C-alpha positions as a printed NumPy array, in Angstrom:
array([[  0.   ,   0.   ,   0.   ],
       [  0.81 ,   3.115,  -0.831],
       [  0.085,   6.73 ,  -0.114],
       [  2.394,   8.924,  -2.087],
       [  1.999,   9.864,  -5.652],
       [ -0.291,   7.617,  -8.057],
       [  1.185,   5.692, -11.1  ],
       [  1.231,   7.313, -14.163],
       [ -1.551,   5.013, -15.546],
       [ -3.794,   5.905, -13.184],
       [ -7.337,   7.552, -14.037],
       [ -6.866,  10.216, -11.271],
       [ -4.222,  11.664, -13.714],
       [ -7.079,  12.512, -16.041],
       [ -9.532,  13.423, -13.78 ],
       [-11.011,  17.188, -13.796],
       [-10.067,  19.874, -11.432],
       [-12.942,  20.497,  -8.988],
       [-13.912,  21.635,  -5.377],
       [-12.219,  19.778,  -2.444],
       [-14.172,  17.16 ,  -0.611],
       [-15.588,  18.783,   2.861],
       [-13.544,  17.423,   5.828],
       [-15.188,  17.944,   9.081],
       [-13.598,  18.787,  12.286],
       [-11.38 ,  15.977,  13.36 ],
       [-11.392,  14.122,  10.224],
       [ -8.512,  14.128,   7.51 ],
       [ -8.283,  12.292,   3.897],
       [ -5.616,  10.319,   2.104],
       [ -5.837,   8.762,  -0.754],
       [ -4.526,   5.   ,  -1.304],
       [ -3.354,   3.463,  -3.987],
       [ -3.543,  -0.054,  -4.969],
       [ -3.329,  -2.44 ,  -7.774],
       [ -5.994,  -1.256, -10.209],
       [ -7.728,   1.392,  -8.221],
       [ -7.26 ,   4.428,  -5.805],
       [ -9.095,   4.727,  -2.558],
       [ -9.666,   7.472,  -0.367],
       [ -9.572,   7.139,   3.041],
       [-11.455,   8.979,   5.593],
       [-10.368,   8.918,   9.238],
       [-10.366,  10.246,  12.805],
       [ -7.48 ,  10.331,  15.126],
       [ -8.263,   7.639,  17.888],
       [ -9.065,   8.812,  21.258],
       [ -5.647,   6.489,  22.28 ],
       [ -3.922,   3.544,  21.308],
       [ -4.539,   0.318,  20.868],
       [ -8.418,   0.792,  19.899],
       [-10.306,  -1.698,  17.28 ],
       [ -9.798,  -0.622,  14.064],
       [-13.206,  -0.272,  12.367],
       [-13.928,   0.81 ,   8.558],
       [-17.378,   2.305,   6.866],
       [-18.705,   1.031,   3.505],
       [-21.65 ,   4.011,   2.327],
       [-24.346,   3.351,   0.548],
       [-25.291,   3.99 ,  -3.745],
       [-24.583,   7.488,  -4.583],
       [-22.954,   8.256,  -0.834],
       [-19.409,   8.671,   0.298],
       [-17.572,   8.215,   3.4  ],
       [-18.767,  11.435,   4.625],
       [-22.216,   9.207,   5.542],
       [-20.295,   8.076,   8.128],
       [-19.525,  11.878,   9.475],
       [-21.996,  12.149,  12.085],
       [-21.585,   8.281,  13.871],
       [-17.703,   8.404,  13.53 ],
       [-17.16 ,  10.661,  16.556],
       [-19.358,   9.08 ,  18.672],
       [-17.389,   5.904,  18.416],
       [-13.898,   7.769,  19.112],
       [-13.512,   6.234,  22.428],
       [-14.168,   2.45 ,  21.289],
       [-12.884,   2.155,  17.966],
       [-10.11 ,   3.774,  15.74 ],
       [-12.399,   5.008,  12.226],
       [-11.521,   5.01 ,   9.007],
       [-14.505,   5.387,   5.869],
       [-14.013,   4.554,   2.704],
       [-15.391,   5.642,  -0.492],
       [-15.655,   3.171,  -2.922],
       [-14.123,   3.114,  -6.331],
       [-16.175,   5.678,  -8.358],
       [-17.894,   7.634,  -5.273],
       [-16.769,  10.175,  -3.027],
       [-13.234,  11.162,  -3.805],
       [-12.048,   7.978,  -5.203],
       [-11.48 ,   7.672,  -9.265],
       [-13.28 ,   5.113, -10.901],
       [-11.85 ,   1.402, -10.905],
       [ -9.739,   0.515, -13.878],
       [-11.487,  -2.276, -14.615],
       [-14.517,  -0.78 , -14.67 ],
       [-16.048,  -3.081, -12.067],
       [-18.616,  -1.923, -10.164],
       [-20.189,  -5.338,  -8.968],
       [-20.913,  -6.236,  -5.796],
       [-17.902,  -8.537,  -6.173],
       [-16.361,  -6.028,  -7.294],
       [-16.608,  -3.245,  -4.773],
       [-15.796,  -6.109,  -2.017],
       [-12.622,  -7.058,  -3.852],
       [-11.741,  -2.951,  -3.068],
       [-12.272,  -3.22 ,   0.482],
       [-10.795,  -6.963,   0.894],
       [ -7.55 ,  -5.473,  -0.789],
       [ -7.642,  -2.083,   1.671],
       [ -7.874,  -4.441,   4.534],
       [ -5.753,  -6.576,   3.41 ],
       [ -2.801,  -3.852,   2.048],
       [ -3.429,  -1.955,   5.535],
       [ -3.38 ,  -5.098,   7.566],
       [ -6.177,  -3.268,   9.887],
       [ -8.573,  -6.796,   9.526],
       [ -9.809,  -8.027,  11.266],
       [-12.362,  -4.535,  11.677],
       [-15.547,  -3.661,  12.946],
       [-17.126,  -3.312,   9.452],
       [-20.381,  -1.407,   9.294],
       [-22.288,  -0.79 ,   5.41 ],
       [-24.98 ,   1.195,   4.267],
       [-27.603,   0.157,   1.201],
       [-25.136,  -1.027,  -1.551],
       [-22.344,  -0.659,   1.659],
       [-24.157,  -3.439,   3.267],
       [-24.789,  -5.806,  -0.02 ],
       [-20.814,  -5.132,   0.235],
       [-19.689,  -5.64 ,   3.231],
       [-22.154,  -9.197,   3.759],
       [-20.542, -10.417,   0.907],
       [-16.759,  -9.479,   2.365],
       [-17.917, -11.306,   6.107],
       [-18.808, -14.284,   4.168],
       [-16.11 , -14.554,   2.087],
       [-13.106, -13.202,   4.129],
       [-14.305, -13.517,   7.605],
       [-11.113, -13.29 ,   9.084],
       [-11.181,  -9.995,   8.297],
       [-14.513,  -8.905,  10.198],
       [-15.025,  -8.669,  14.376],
       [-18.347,  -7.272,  14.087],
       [-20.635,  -6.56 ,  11.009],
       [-23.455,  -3.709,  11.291],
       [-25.954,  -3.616,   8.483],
       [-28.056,  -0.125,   7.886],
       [-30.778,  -0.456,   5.406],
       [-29.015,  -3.21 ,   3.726],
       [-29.229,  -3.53 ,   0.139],
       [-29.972,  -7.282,   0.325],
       [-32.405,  -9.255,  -2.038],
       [-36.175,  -8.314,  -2.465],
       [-39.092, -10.278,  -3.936],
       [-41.52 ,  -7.187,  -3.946],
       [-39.372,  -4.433,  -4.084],
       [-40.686,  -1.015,  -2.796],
       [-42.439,   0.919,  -5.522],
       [-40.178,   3.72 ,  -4.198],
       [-37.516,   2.065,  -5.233],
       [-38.456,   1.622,  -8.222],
       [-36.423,   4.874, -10.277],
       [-33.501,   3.94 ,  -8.676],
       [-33.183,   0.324,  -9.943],
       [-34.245,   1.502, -12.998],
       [-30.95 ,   3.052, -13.614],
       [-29.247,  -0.045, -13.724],
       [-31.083,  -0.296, -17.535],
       [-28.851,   0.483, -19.705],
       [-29.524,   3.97 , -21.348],
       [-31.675,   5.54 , -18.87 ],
       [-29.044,   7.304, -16.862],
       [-28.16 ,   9.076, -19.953],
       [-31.648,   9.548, -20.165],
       [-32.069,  10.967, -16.945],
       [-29.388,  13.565, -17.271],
       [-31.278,  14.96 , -20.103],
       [-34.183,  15.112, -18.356],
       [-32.867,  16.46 , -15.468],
       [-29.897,  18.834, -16.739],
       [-31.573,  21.959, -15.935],
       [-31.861,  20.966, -12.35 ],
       [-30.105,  23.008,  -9.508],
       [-27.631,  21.048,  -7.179],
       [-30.671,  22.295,  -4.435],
       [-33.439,  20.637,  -6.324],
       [-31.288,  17.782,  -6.505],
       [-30.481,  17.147,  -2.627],
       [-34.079,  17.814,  -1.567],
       [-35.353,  15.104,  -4.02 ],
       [-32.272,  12.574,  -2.218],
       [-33.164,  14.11 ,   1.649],
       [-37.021,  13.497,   0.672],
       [-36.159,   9.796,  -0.555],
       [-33.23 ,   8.604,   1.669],
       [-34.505,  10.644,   5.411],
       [-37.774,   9.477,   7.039],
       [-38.084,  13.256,   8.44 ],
       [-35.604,  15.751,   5.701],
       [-36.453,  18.256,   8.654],
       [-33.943,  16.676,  10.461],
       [-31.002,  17.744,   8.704],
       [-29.531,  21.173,   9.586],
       [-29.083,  24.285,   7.185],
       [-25.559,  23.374,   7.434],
       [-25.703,  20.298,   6.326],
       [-27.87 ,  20.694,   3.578],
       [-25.276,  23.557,   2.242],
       [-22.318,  21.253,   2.737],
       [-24.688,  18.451,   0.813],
       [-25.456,  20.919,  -2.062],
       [-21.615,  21.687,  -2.096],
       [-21.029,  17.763,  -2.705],
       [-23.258,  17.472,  -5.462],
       [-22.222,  20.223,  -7.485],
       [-18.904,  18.72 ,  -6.907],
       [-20.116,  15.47 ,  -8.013],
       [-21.83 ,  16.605, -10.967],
       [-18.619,  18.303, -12.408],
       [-17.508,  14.424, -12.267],
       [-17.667,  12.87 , -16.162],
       [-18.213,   9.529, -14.63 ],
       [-20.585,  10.132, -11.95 ],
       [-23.297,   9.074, -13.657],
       [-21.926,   5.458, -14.908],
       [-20.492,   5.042, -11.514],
       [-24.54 ,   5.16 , -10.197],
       [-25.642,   3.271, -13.038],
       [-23.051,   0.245, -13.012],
       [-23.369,  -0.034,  -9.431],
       [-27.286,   0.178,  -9.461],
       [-27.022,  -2.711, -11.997],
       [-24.328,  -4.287,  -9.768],
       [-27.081,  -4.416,  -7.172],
       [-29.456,  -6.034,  -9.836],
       [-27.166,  -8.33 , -11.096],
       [-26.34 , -10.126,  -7.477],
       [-30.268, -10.073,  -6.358],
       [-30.653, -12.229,  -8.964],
       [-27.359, -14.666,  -8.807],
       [-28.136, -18.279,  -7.015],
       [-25.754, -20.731,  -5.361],
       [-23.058, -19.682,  -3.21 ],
       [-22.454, -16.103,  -4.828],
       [-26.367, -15.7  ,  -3.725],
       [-26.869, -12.937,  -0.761],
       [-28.662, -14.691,   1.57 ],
       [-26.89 , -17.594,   1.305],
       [-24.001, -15.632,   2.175],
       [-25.604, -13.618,   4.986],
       [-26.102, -17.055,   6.481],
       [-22.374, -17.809,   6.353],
       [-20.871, -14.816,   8.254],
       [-19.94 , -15.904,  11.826],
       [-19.577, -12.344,  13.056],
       [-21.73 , -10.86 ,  15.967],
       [-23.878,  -8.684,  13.482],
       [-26.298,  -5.301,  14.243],
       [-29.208,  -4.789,  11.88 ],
       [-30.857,  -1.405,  11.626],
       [-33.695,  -0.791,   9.786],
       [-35.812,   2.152,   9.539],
       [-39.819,   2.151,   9.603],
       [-39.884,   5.101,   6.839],
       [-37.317,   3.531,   4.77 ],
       [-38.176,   3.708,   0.85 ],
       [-35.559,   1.935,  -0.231],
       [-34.904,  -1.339,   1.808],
       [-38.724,  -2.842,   2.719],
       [-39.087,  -2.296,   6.507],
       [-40.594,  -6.055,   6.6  ],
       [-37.161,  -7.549,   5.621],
       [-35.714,  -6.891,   9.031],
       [-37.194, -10.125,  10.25 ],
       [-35.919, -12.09 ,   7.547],
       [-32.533, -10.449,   7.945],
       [-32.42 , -11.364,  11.709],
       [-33.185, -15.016,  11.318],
       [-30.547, -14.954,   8.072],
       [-27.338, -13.66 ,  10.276],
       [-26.923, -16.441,  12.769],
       [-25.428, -14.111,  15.389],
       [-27.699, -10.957,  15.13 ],
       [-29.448,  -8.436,  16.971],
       [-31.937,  -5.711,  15.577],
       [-32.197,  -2.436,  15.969],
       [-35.519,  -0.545,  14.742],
       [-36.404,   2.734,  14.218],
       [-39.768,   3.323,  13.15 ],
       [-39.192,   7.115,  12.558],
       [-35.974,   6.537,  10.341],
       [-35.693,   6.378,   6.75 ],
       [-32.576,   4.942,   4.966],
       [-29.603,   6.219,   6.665],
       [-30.237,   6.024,   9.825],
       [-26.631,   6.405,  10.779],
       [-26.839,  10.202,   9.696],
       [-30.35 ,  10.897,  10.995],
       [-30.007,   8.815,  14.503],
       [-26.078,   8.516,  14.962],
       [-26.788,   8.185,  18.199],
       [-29.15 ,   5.381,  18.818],
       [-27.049,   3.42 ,  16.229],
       [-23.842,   4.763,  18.261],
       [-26.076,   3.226,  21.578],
       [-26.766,   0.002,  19.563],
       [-22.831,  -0.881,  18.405],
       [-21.76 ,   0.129,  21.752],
       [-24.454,  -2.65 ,  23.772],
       [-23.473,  -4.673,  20.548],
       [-19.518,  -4.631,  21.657],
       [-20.673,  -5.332,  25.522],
       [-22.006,  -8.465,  24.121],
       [-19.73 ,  -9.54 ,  21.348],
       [-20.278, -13.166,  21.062],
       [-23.463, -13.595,  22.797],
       [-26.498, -12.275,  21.102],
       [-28.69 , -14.589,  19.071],
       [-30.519, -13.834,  16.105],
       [-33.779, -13.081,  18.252],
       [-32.405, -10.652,  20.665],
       [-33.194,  -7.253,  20.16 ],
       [-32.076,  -3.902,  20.705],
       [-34.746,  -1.883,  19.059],
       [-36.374,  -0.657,  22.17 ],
       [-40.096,  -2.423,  20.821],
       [-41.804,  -3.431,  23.961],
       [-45.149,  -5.601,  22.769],
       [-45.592,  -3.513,  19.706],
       [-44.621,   0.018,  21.378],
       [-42.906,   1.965,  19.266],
       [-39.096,   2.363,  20.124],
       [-37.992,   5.559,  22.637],
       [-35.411,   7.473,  20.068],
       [-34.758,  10.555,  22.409],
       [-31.5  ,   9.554,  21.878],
       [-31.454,  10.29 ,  18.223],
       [-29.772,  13.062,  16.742]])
């Protein structure tokens, strides 16, 4: 692993000038450069030696800074590093051009492996968590502890909200789509995300709706931010419908890690109902709901998630796949004063 200058062959050499990726207080980038693609890295300092490493795998269209607002609440239990995949965030596209499922775990299995940081506490997001099941199954020598928000795992009656975003894994419509959209303001643009990915949007701050406009106007300078989406939309396509051993489930019920799952009850994109079938599918699981959350719950309730991990890590080893953290008492809903 490296972290001076790229090869010459690499795409970053090509890339367009534009803005620099927010860093928030505390954090700091690098960028990483490995056989066949460039990473960045986003980390904290730890709070003092010797801390678990853990490392964050966002979501379809998201970047490490997803992980912004549950990465400091963690400072005194874990040392954090987020990544953004190849083609997101701050990292160039892959050279191969692989933006599989297979092929986004084959980037983190080669950051954890280059770093030698395995084995982390690995937490994913939507397409993170399609990612990071498949890297617990395959490597899971590499993984302490797996959390899963909202993950992007198999469907038979997928969401009708759902529905545009899978539909840019077609080939053509993304193009389409820009058309459509190209007179669209970077604002119109992260209210119609917020509205999809948030169960409440008024939960996010003026602040961070400004640094989220600043992202996407970023992004959208980007000639391959579009195929990035689309490949990786159909990478999420293409592995609902593989069988066998490659086949998600089956894979979710290979991981021997002590795994979190956190679903939200106003999630559009990942059916709220699958949380049961996800907790019986991880053989070492606890749940975490949140009937007020939509898709990210890790940005708009880092702390009940923060709470969750932190009961998870109390009783690494021991939960089975019917405990539950999700505070619902005989069909109550959950207490989430301590979201934020």
């Amino acid at each position: 692993m490296s972290s001076t200058e790229p090869p010459s062959a690499s795409p970053a050499n090509v890339l367009p000038k534009v803005a620099a990726v927010k860093v928030a207080d505390g954090e700091r980038l690098r960028s990483v450069h490995l056989p066949g693609i460039t990473l960045t890295v986003r980390s904290r300092p730890p709070a003092r030696a010797g801390l678990p490493p853990a490392l964050y795998v966002h979501g379809l269209g998201g970047s490490s800074q997803n992980w912004s607002a549950l990465m400091p609440l963690l400072d005194g239990i874990v040392d954090n590093e987020a990544v953004d995949l190849p083609g997101f965030g701050d990292s160039p596209p892959p050279d191969d051009g692989d933006y599989s499922i297979t092929g986004h775990a084959r980037a983190v299995i080669r950051y954890l492996d280059a770093s030698g940081r395995g084995p982390v506490h690995l937490f994913g997001n939507s397409l993170g968590g399609a990612v990071t099941t498949r890297v617990a199954a395959v490597r899971p020598d590499l993984v302490r502890t797996l959390t899963l928000v909202s993950p992007a795992l198999p469907e038979i009656r997928v969401q009708r909200t759902a529905v545009p975003t899978g539909l840019l894994a077609v080939p053509g419509v993304a193009a389409l789509f820009t058309r459509l959209t190209r007179e669209w303001t970077a604002e119109q643009r992260v209210r119609g995300v917020t509205a999809l990915c948030y169960g409440d949007p008024g939960r996010v701050s003026e602040e961070g709706f400004r640094n989220a406009v600043e992202e996407m106007e970023r992004r959208l300078q980007l000639p391959y931010f579009w195929d990035a989406m689309a490949r990786s939309a159909r990478g999420i396509v293409n592995a609902y419908t593989l069988g066998g051993q490659h086949a998600l489930w089956r894979q979710a019920e290979r991981v021997l890690a002590p795994t979190l799952l956190v679903y939200g009850g106003r999630d559009q994109l990942v059916g709220y109902r699958m949380a049961q079938r996800a907790a019986r599918a991880f053989r070492d699981s606890r749940l975490l709901t949140l009937p007020d959350a939509g898709h990210v719950a890790m940005m708009e309730y880092p702390e009940a998630v923060a709470t969750a991990f932190r009961e998870l890590l109390a009783d690494t080893g021991k939960p089975a796949a019917d405990e539950r953290t999700d505070g619902v008492v005989e069909g109550e809903p959950a207490n989430q004063s301590t979201g934020g």
